[in-house]
XYZ file of C-alpha atoms in Angstrom:
399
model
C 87.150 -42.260 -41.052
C 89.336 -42.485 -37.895
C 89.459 -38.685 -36.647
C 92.794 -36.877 -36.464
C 94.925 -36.675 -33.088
C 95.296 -32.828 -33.462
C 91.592 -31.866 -33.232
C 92.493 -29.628 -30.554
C 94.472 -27.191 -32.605
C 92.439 -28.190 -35.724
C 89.265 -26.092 -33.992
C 91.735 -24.191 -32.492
C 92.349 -22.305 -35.660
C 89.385 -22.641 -37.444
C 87.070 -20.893 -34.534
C 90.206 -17.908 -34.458
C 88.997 -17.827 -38.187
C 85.302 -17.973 -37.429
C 85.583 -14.920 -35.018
C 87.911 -12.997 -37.040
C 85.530 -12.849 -39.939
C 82.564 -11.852 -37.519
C 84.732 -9.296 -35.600
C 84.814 -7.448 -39.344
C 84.051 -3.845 -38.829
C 80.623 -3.181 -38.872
C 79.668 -5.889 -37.373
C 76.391 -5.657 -34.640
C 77.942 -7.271 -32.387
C 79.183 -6.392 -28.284
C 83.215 -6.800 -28.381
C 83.152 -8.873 -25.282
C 80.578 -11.177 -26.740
C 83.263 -11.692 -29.507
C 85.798 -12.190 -27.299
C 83.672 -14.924 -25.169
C 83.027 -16.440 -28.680
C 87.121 -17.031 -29.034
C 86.833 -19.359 -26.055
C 83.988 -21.532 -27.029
C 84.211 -24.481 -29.008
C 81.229 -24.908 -31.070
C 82.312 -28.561 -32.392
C 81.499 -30.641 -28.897
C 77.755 -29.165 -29.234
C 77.908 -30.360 -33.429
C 78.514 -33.678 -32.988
C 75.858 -34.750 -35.967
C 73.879 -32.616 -38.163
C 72.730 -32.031 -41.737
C 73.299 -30.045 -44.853
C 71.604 -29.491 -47.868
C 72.951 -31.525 -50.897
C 73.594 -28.981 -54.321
C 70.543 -30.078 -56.143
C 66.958 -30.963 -55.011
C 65.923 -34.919 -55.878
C 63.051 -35.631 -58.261
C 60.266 -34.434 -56.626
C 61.887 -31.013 -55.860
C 62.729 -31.490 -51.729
C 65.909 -30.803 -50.190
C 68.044 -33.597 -49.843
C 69.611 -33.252 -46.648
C 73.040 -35.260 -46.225
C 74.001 -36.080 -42.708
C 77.518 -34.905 -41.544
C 79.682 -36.440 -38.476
C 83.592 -36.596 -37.710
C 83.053 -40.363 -38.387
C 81.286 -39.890 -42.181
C 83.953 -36.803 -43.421
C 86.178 -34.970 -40.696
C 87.334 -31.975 -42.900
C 83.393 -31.150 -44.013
C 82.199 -31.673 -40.321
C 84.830 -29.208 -38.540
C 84.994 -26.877 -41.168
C 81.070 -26.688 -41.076
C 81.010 -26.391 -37.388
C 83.070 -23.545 -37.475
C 81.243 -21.650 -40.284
C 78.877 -18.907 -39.968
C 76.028 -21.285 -40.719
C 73.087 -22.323 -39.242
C 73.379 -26.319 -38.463
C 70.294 -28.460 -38.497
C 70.535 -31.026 -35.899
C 66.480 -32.191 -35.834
C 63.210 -32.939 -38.312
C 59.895 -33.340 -37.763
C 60.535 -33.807 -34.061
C 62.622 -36.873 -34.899
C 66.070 -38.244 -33.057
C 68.542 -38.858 -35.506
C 70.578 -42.315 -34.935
C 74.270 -40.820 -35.445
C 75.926 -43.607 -35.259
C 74.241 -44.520 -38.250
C 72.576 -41.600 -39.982
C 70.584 -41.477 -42.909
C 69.950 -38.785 -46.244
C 66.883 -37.318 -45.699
C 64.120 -35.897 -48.273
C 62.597 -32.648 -47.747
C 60.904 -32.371 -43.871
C 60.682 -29.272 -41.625
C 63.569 -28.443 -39.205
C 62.646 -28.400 -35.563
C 66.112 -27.925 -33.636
C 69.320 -26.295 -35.040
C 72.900 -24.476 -33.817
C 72.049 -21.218 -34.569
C 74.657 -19.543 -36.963
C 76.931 -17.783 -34.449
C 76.802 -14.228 -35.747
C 73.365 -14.361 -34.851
C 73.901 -16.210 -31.269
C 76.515 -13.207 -30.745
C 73.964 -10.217 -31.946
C 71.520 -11.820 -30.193
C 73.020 -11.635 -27.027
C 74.340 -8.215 -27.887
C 71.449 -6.856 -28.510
C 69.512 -8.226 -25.022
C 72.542 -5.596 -23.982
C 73.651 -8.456 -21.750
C 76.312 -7.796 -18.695
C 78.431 -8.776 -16.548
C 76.062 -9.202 -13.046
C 72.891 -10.313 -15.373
C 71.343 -13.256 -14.524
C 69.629 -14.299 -17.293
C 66.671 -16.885 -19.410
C 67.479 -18.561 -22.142
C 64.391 -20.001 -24.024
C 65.756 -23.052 -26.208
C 69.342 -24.540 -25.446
C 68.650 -26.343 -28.596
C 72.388 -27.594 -28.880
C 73.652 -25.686 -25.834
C 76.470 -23.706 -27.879
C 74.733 -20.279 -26.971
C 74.068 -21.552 -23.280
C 78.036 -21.919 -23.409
C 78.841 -18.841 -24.735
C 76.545 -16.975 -21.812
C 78.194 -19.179 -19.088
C 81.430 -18.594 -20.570
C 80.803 -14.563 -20.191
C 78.858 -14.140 -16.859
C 79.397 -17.636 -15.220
C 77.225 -20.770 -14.837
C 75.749 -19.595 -11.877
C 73.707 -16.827 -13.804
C 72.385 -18.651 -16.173
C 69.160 -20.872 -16.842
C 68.281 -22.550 -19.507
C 65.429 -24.157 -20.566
C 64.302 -26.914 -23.573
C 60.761 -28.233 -24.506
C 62.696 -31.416 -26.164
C 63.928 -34.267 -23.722
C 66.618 -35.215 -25.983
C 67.819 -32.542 -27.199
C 67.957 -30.840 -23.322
C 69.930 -34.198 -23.035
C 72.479 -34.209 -25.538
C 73.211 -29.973 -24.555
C 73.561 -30.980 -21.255
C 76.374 -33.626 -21.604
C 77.890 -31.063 -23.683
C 77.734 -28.412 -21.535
C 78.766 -30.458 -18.463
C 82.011 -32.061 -20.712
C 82.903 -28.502 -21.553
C 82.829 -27.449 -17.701
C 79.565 -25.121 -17.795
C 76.928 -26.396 -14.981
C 73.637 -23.787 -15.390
C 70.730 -24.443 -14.565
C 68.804 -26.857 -17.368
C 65.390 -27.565 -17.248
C 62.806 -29.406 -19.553
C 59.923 -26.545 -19.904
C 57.302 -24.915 -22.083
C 59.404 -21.500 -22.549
C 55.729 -19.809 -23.136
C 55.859 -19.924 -19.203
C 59.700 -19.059 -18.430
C 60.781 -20.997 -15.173
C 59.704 -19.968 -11.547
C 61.842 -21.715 -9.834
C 64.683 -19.440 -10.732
C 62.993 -15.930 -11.382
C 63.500 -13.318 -11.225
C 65.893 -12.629 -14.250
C 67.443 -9.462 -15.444
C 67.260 -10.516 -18.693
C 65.048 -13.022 -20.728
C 66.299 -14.401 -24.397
C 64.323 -16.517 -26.683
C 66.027 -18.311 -29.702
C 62.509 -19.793 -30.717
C 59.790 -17.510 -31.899
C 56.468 -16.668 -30.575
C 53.185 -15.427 -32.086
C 52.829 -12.800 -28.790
C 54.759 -11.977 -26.157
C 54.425 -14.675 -23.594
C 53.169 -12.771 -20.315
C 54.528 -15.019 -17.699
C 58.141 -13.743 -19.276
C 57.311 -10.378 -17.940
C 56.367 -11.262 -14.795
C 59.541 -13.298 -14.033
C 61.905 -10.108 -15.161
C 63.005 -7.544 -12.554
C 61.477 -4.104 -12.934
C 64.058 -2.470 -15.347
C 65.006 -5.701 -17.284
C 65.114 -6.332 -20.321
C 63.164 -9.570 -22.353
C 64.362 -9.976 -26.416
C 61.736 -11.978 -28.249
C 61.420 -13.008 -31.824
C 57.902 -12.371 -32.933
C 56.267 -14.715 -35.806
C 53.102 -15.241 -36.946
C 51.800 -18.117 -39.438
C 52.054 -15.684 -42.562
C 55.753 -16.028 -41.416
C 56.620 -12.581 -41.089
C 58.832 -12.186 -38.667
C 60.208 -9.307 -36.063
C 62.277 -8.982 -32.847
C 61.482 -7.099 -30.199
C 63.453 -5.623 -26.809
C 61.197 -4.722 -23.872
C 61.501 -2.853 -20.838
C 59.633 -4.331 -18.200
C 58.244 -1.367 -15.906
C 57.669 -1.404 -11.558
C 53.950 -1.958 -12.394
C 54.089 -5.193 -15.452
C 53.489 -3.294 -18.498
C 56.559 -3.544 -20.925
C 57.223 -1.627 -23.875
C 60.057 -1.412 -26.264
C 61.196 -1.300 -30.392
C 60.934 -3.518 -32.902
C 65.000 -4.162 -34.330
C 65.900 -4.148 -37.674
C 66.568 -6.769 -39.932
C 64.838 -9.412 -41.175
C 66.304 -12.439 -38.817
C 63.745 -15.219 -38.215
C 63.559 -18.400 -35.904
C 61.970 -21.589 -35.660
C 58.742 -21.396 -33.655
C 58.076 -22.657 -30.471
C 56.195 -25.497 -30.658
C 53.502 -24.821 -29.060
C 52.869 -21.587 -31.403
C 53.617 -23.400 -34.329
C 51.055 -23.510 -37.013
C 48.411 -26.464 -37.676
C 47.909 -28.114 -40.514
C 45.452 -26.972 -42.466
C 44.370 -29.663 -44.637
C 43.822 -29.502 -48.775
C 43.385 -25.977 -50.140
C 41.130 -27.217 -52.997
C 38.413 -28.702 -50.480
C 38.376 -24.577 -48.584
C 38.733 -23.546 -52.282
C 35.945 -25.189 -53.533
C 33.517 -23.871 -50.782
C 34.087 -19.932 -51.709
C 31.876 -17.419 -53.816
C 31.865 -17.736 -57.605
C 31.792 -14.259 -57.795
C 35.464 -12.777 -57.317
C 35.857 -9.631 -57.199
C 39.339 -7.454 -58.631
C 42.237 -6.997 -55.524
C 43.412 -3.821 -54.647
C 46.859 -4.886 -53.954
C 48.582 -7.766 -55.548
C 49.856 -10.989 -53.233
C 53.488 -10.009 -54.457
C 53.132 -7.170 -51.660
C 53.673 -10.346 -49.505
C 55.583 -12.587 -51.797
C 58.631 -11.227 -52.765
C 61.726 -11.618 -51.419
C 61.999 -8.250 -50.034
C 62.761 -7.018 -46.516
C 59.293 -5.175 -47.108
C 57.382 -8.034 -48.368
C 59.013 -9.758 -45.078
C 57.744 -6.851 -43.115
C 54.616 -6.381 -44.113
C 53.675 -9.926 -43.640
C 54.991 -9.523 -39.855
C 52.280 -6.573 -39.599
C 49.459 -8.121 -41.805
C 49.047 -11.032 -39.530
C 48.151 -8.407 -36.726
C 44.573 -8.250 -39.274
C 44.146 -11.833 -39.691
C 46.199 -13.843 -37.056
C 44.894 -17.535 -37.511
C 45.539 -17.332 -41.351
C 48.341 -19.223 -43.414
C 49.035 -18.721 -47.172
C 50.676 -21.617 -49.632
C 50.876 -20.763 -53.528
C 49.606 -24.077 -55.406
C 49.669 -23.807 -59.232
C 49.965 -19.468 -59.217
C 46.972 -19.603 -57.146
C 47.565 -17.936 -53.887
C 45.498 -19.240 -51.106
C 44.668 -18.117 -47.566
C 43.504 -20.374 -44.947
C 41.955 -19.980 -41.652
C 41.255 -23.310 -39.338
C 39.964 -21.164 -36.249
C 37.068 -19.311 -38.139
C 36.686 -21.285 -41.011
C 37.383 -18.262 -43.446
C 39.426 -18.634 -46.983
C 40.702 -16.645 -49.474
C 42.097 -17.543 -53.424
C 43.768 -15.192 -55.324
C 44.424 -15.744 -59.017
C 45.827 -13.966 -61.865
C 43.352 -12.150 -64.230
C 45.096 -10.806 -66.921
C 47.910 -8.975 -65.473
C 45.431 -7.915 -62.283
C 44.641 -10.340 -59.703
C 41.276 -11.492 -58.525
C 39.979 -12.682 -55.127
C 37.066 -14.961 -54.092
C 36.383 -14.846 -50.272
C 34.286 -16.645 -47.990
C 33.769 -17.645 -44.047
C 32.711 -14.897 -41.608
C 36.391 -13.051 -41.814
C 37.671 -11.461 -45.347
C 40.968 -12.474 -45.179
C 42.373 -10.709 -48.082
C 40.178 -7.593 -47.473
C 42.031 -7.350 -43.799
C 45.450 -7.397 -45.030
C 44.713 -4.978 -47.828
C 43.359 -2.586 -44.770
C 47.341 -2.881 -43.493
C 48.693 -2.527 -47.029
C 46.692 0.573 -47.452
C 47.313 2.176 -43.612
C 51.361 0.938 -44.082
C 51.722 2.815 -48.024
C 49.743 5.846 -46.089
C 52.487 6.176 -43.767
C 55.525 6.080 -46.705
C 56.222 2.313 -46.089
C 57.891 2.904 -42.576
C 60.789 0.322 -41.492
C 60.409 -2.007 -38.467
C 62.621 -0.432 -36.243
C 60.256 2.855 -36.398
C 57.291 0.527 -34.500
C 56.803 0.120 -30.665
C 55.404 -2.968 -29.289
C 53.405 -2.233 -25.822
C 52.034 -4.534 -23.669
C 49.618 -3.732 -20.866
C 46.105 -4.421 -19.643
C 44.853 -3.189 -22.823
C 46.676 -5.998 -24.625
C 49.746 -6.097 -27.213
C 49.324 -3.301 -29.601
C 52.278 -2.197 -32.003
C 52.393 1.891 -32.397
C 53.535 3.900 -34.936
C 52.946 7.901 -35.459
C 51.133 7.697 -38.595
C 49.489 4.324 -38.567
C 46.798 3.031 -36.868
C 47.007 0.419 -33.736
C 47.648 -2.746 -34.894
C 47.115 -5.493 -32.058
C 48.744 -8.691 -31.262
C 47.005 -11.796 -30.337
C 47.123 -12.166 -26.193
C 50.475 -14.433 -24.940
């Protein structure tokens, strides 16, 4: 399909719509990031990406259908200005847009961030005027814009594990007329060369906080971090960093997650009937049922974000009802199955996975269930250790 001559004011009014709907009162989100977000196209960072078909095929995986300006104009702009989270990347895999393909199921490894959450994002790194700030993960490079776009290209770095995707950002940041400064690096180590920052933003997740961030932020700045381990519970984070290292700051509410960085990501993990059939043939009755976990509850989300802190190598999959826990550092596993309206549990390996999390489950109902944003994360010699008044330490693994 040939694309229309009036793109310009096509965009034009679809991004006034976009920020109109997230300037709704309410909304979490700085004014003057909303009004930076009025003068940022989002389409020249778009050019390709997927969305989900309606159904799932025959096996059950998402059918993702790619979407260009060449393949449907009207679906492509209109999506590009939406509140939606664009996948632009699978498995790690460059997509051919001149000629794209459906694709089956796969895991998402690069995406434009829905920009409600690029604006509260930034809002809530309480970003300003003078920063100069990190960005871990230009991904696309729409949220690079947007920060160039409010404090100027000069005060901003931003850096991207991928080679392509750094790439493809950076000829759309350069045709839009932002010039930071774009590097391909590890964002577990931040970037020397252009420390120290005032502020530090991930859009990736990590399963600690990494600690060369803190020691490329000023005394008195500020680092926001998305925390997630591989139970996939999820939290953000804002830390102070203090004169002497340590940093310490809340959790934030909500139940936002991100992709992790790849170098935290989890490892396979192989077939869960071979650790299966290794364990006990003795079970013994749970004390909490995996639905604690499970459901699709900002507390199940939660409490899996605070569980991991007992047993943070271990990944859970549900095969058949059967809930199984799986640890490839220690060798430990864990089956739960349903007994009868109860649940029962068959453990083996040197760490009780199941018993560990019921440990939080118990020390979290203790203290009346408390929300995220009542937790402080601390980091210091001692380690990462979230507090809370009526709970007891629960430590991260070391970034």
């Amino acid at each position: 399909m040939t694309m229309p001559t009036d793109l310009y004011n096509d965009a034009t009014a679809l991004r006034e719509a976009m920020v109109k709907a997230l300037t709704e009162p309410g909304a979490p989100v700085d004014p003057a990031w909303q009004a930076t977000a009025a003068k940022v196209a989002r389409h020249p960072f778009v050019p390709g990406f997927y969305l989900p078909a309606e159904e799932p095929d025959e096996r059950g995986l998402t059918v993702w259908e790619p979407v260009t300006s060449g393949i449907d104009y009207g679906r492509w702009l209109a999506a590009a200005y939406s509140d939606t989270t664009l996948i632009t990347q699978f498995d790690g895999d460059e997509t051919n847009w001149k000629n794209p393909v459906v694709r089956h199921g796969g895991t998402p490894t690069s995406s434009s961030t829905l920009p409600s959450l690029v604006l509260r994002m930034w809002s809530d790194a309480e970003v300003a005027e003078g920063h100069t700030i990190l960005e871990i993960g230009t991904g696309t490079g729409y949220s690079t814009a947007l920060a160039c776009e409010r404090l100027g290209s000069s005060h901003v770095t931003s850096v991207e594990i991928d080679s392509d995707r750094l790439e493809a950002a950076a000829d759309a940041l350069y045709g839009c007329g932002y010039t930071p400064t774009l590097a391909r690096a590890d964002g577990l180590y931040g970037y020397w060369p252009e420390a120290w920052f005032d502020r530090i933003v991930a859009a990736c997740s990590f399963r600690a906080v990494p600690l060369a961030l803190l020691r490329q932020t000023r005394p008195g700045g500020k680092v926001l971090l998305p925390l997630s381990g591989w139970l996939y519970g999820s939290a953000r984070v804002l830390l102070t960093v203090a004169e002497d290292g340590t940093a310490e700051g809340p959790l934030l509410p909500g139940t936002i997650s991100f992709m992790s960085a790849r170098t935290h990501a989890a490892p396979a993990y192989g077939n869960p009937a071979d650790w299966a059939a290794g364990l006990p043939d003795i079970p013994r009755s749970t004390r909490h049922a995996p639905e604690r976990l499970t459901a699709a509850t900002e507390e199940a989300f939660h409490l899996r974000f605070l569980a991991q802190s007992a047993v943070p190598n271990a990944q859970m999959v549900t095969i058949g009802g059967v809930l199984h826990l799986i640890d490839v550092v220690s060798g430990s596993a864990s089956t739960l199955t349903p007994d009868g309206g109860t649940w029962s549990v068959r453990e083996g390996g040197p760490l009780k996975l199941w018993a560990g999390i019921e440990q939080v489950i118990n020390a979290f109902d203790a203290a009346g269930c408390p929300g995220p944003e009542t937790y402080t994360l601390r980091v210091d010699s001692d380690g990462q250790r979230l507090l809370h008044p009526q709970m007891p330490q629960l430590a991260l693994p070391q970034g």
